[in-house]
């Protein structure tokens, strides 16, 4: 990151759990791969939310099912948060405050 540009937070971590960043113009192979993985993460979150709504609408749900759902929702929330942080960091700064703030 020697050229002054901030790196893009990638949707995966290193083997030891540290964040991975990419510096580039956003058109290369790794950027496209990151875009695809972010899309997969967001799609999986949509699917899991739909499943959660169905499961929680059921009258007979075991504590094990709810626990499993909570674990999967936690994973998805972590992934979606990372996508949001990555995309938010790449937005150009707003000029002035947002309306209503």
PDB file of C-alpha atoms in Angstrom:
ATOM      1  CA  UNK A   1       0.000   0.000   0.000  1.00  0.00           C
ATOM      2  CA  UNK A   2       2.776   2.329  -0.894  1.00  0.00           C
ATOM      3  CA  UNK A   3       0.900   4.390  -3.493  1.00  0.00           C
ATOM      4  CA  UNK A   4      -1.416   6.048  -0.941  1.00  0.00           C
ATOM      5  CA  UNK A   5      -4.540   4.091  -1.862  1.00  0.00           C
ATOM      6  CA  UNK A   6      -6.397   2.208   0.821  1.00  0.00           C
ATOM      7  CA  UNK A   7      -6.599  -1.519   0.264  1.00  0.00           C
ATOM      8  CA  UNK A   8      -9.860  -3.303  -0.356  1.00  0.00           C
ATOM      9  CA  UNK A   9     -10.906  -5.529   2.521  1.00  0.00           C
ATOM     10  CA  UNK A  10     -11.388  -8.959   0.982  1.00  0.00           C
ATOM     11  CA  UNK A  11     -14.217 -11.327   1.989  1.00  0.00           C
ATOM     12  CA  UNK A  12     -11.779 -13.860   3.429  1.00  0.00           C
ATOM     13  CA  UNK A  13      -9.032 -13.955   6.023  1.00  0.00           C
ATOM     14  CA  UNK A  14      -5.539 -15.372   6.068  1.00  0.00           C
ATOM     15  CA  UNK A  15      -4.915 -18.828   7.511  1.00  0.00           C
ATOM     16  CA  UNK A  16      -4.235 -17.246  10.899  1.00  0.00           C
ATOM     17  CA  UNK A  17      -7.472 -15.207  10.796  1.00  0.00           C
ATOM     18  CA  UNK A  18      -6.001 -11.838   9.864  1.00  0.00           C
ATOM     19  CA  UNK A  19      -7.806  -9.588   7.364  1.00  0.00           C
ATOM     20  CA  UNK A  20      -6.653  -9.675   3.743  1.00  0.00           C
ATOM     21  CA  UNK A  21      -6.465  -6.540   1.618  1.00  0.00           C
ATOM     22  CA  UNK A  22      -6.007  -5.897  -2.075  1.00  0.00           C
ATOM     23  CA  UNK A  23      -4.596  -2.791  -3.697  1.00  0.00           C
ATOM     24  CA  UNK A  24      -5.503  -2.289  -7.321  1.00  0.00           C
ATOM     25  CA  UNK A  25      -7.897  -0.655  -9.713  1.00  0.00           C
ATOM     26  CA  UNK A  26     -10.713  -3.131  -9.002  1.00  0.00           C
ATOM     27  CA  UNK A  27     -10.659  -4.813 -12.413  1.00  0.00           C
ATOM     28  CA  UNK A  28      -8.302  -7.735 -11.853  1.00  0.00           C
ATOM     29  CA  UNK A  29      -8.941 -11.402 -11.223  1.00  0.00           C
ATOM     30  CA  UNK A  30      -8.803 -11.164  -7.409  1.00  0.00           C
ATOM     31  CA  UNK A  31     -11.218  -8.210  -7.414  1.00  0.00           C
ATOM     32  CA  UNK A  32     -13.684 -10.130  -9.575  1.00  0.00           C
ATOM     33  CA  UNK A  33     -13.320 -13.216  -7.352  1.00  0.00           C
ATOM     34  CA  UNK A  34     -13.948 -11.081  -4.254  1.00  0.00           C
ATOM     35  CA  UNK A  35     -17.064  -9.594  -5.911  1.00  0.00           C
ATOM     36  CA  UNK A  36     -18.370 -13.089  -6.643  1.00  0.00           C
ATOM     37  CA  UNK A  37     -17.722 -14.303  -3.099  1.00  0.00           C
ATOM     38  CA  UNK A  38     -19.419 -11.218  -1.648  1.00  0.00           C
ATOM     39  CA  UNK A  39     -22.442 -11.947  -3.847  1.00  0.00           C
ATOM     40  CA  UNK A  40     -22.480 -15.543  -2.571  1.00  0.00           C
ATOM     41  CA  UNK A  41     -22.312 -14.331   1.042  1.00  0.00           C
ATOM     42  CA  UNK A  42     -25.227 -11.952   0.492  1.00  0.00           C
ATOM     43  CA  UNK A  43     -27.286 -14.629  -1.280  1.00  0.00           C
ATOM     44  CA  UNK A  44     -26.644 -17.127   1.499  1.00  0.00           C
ATOM     45  CA  UNK A  45     -27.757 -14.521   4.054  1.00  0.00           C
ATOM     46  CA  UNK A  46     -31.027 -14.016   2.138  1.00  0.00           C
ATOM     47  CA  UNK A  47     -31.634 -17.760   2.044  1.00  0.00           C
ATOM     48  CA  UNK A  48     -30.854 -18.167   5.724  1.00  0.00           C
ATOM     49  CA  UNK A  49     -33.150 -15.291   6.695  1.00  0.00           C
ATOM     50  CA  UNK A  50     -35.990 -16.952   4.795  1.00  0.00           C
ATOM     51  CA  UNK A  51     -35.240 -20.255   6.536  1.00  0.00           C
ATOM     52  CA  UNK A  52     -35.122 -18.507   9.913  1.00  0.00           C
ATOM     53  CA  UNK A  53     -38.531 -16.947   9.337  1.00  0.00           C
ATOM     54  CA  UNK A  54     -40.000 -20.353   8.457  1.00  0.00           C
ATOM     55  CA  UNK A  55     -38.367 -22.109  11.389  1.00  0.00           C
ATOM     56  CA  UNK A  56     -39.398 -19.469  13.915  1.00  0.00           C
ATOM     57  CA  UNK A  57     -42.993 -19.569  12.631  1.00  0.00           C
ATOM     58  CA  UNK A  58     -43.177 -23.244  13.565  1.00  0.00           C
ATOM     59  CA  UNK A  59     -44.813 -24.146  16.852  1.00  0.00           C
ATOM     60  CA  UNK A  60     -42.530 -27.073  17.603  1.00  0.00           C
ATOM     61  CA  UNK A  61     -38.919 -26.052  17.356  1.00  0.00           C
ATOM     62  CA  UNK A  62     -36.280 -27.705  19.493  1.00  0.00           C
ATOM     63  CA  UNK A  63     -33.611 -25.784  21.344  1.00  0.00           C
ATOM     64  CA  UNK A  64     -31.012 -27.605  19.229  1.00  0.00           C
ATOM     65  CA  UNK A  65     -32.649 -26.265  16.038  1.00  0.00           C
ATOM     66  CA  UNK A  66     -32.727 -22.731  17.406  1.00  0.00           C
ATOM     67  CA  UNK A  67     -29.098 -23.001  18.530  1.00  0.00           C
ATOM     68  CA  UNK A  68     -28.025 -24.267  15.100  1.00  0.00           C
ATOM     69  CA  UNK A  69     -29.946 -21.422  13.461  1.00  0.00           C
ATOM     70  CA  UNK A  70     -28.279 -18.895  15.781  1.00  0.00           C
ATOM     71  CA  UNK A  71     -24.834 -20.249  14.876  1.00  0.00           C
ATOM     72  CA  UNK A  72     -25.528 -20.019  11.132  1.00  0.00           C
ATOM     73  CA  UNK A  73     -27.056 -16.519  11.499  1.00  0.00           C
ATOM     74  CA  UNK A  74     -23.947 -15.425  13.409  1.00  0.00           C
ATOM     75  CA  UNK A  75     -21.714 -16.690  10.601  1.00  0.00           C
ATOM     76  CA  UNK A  76     -23.804 -14.929   7.970  1.00  0.00           C
ATOM     77  CA  UNK A  77     -23.923 -11.697   9.955  1.00  0.00           C
ATOM     78  CA  UNK A  78     -20.128 -11.756  10.249  1.00  0.00           C
ATOM     79  CA  UNK A  79     -19.807 -12.236   6.473  1.00  0.00           C
ATOM     80  CA  UNK A  80     -22.356  -9.538   5.620  1.00  0.00           C
ATOM     81  CA  UNK A  81     -20.721  -7.109   8.059  1.00  0.00           C
ATOM     82  CA  UNK A  82     -17.383  -7.695   6.330  1.00  0.00           C
ATOM     83  CA  UNK A  83     -18.990  -7.050   2.912  1.00  0.00           C
ATOM     84  CA  UNK A  84     -20.548  -3.839   4.248  1.00  0.00           C
ATOM     85  CA  UNK A  85     -17.243  -2.665   5.719  1.00  0.00           C
ATOM     86  CA  UNK A  86     -15.420  -3.415   2.476  1.00  0.00           C
ATOM     87  CA  UNK A  87     -17.973  -1.697   0.274  1.00  0.00           C
ATOM     88  CA  UNK A  88     -18.392   1.229   2.653  1.00  0.00           C
ATOM     89  CA  UNK A  89     -14.652   1.851   2.689  1.00  0.00           C
ATOM     90  CA  UNK A  90     -14.667   2.083  -1.106  1.00  0.00           C
ATOM     91  CA  UNK A  91     -17.415   4.735  -1.273  1.00  0.00           C
ATOM     92  CA  UNK A  92     -16.363   8.261  -2.050  1.00  0.00           C
ATOM     93  CA  UNK A  93     -16.822  10.581   0.913  1.00  0.00           C
ATOM     94  CA  UNK A  94     -20.107  12.496   1.079  1.00  0.00           C
ATOM     95  CA  UNK A  95     -20.007  16.237   0.753  1.00  0.00           C
ATOM     96  CA  UNK A  96     -21.641  17.564   3.886  1.00  0.00           C
ATOM     97  CA  UNK A  97     -23.981  15.803   6.297  1.00  0.00           C
ATOM     98  CA  UNK A  98     -26.671  13.414   5.193  1.00  0.00           C
ATOM     99  CA  UNK A  99     -30.218  14.840   5.056  1.00  0.00           C
ATOM    100  CA  UNK A 100     -31.960  14.638   8.404  1.00  0.00           C
ATOM    101  CA  UNK A 101     -28.743  14.490  10.442  1.00  0.00           C
TER     102      UNK A 101
END
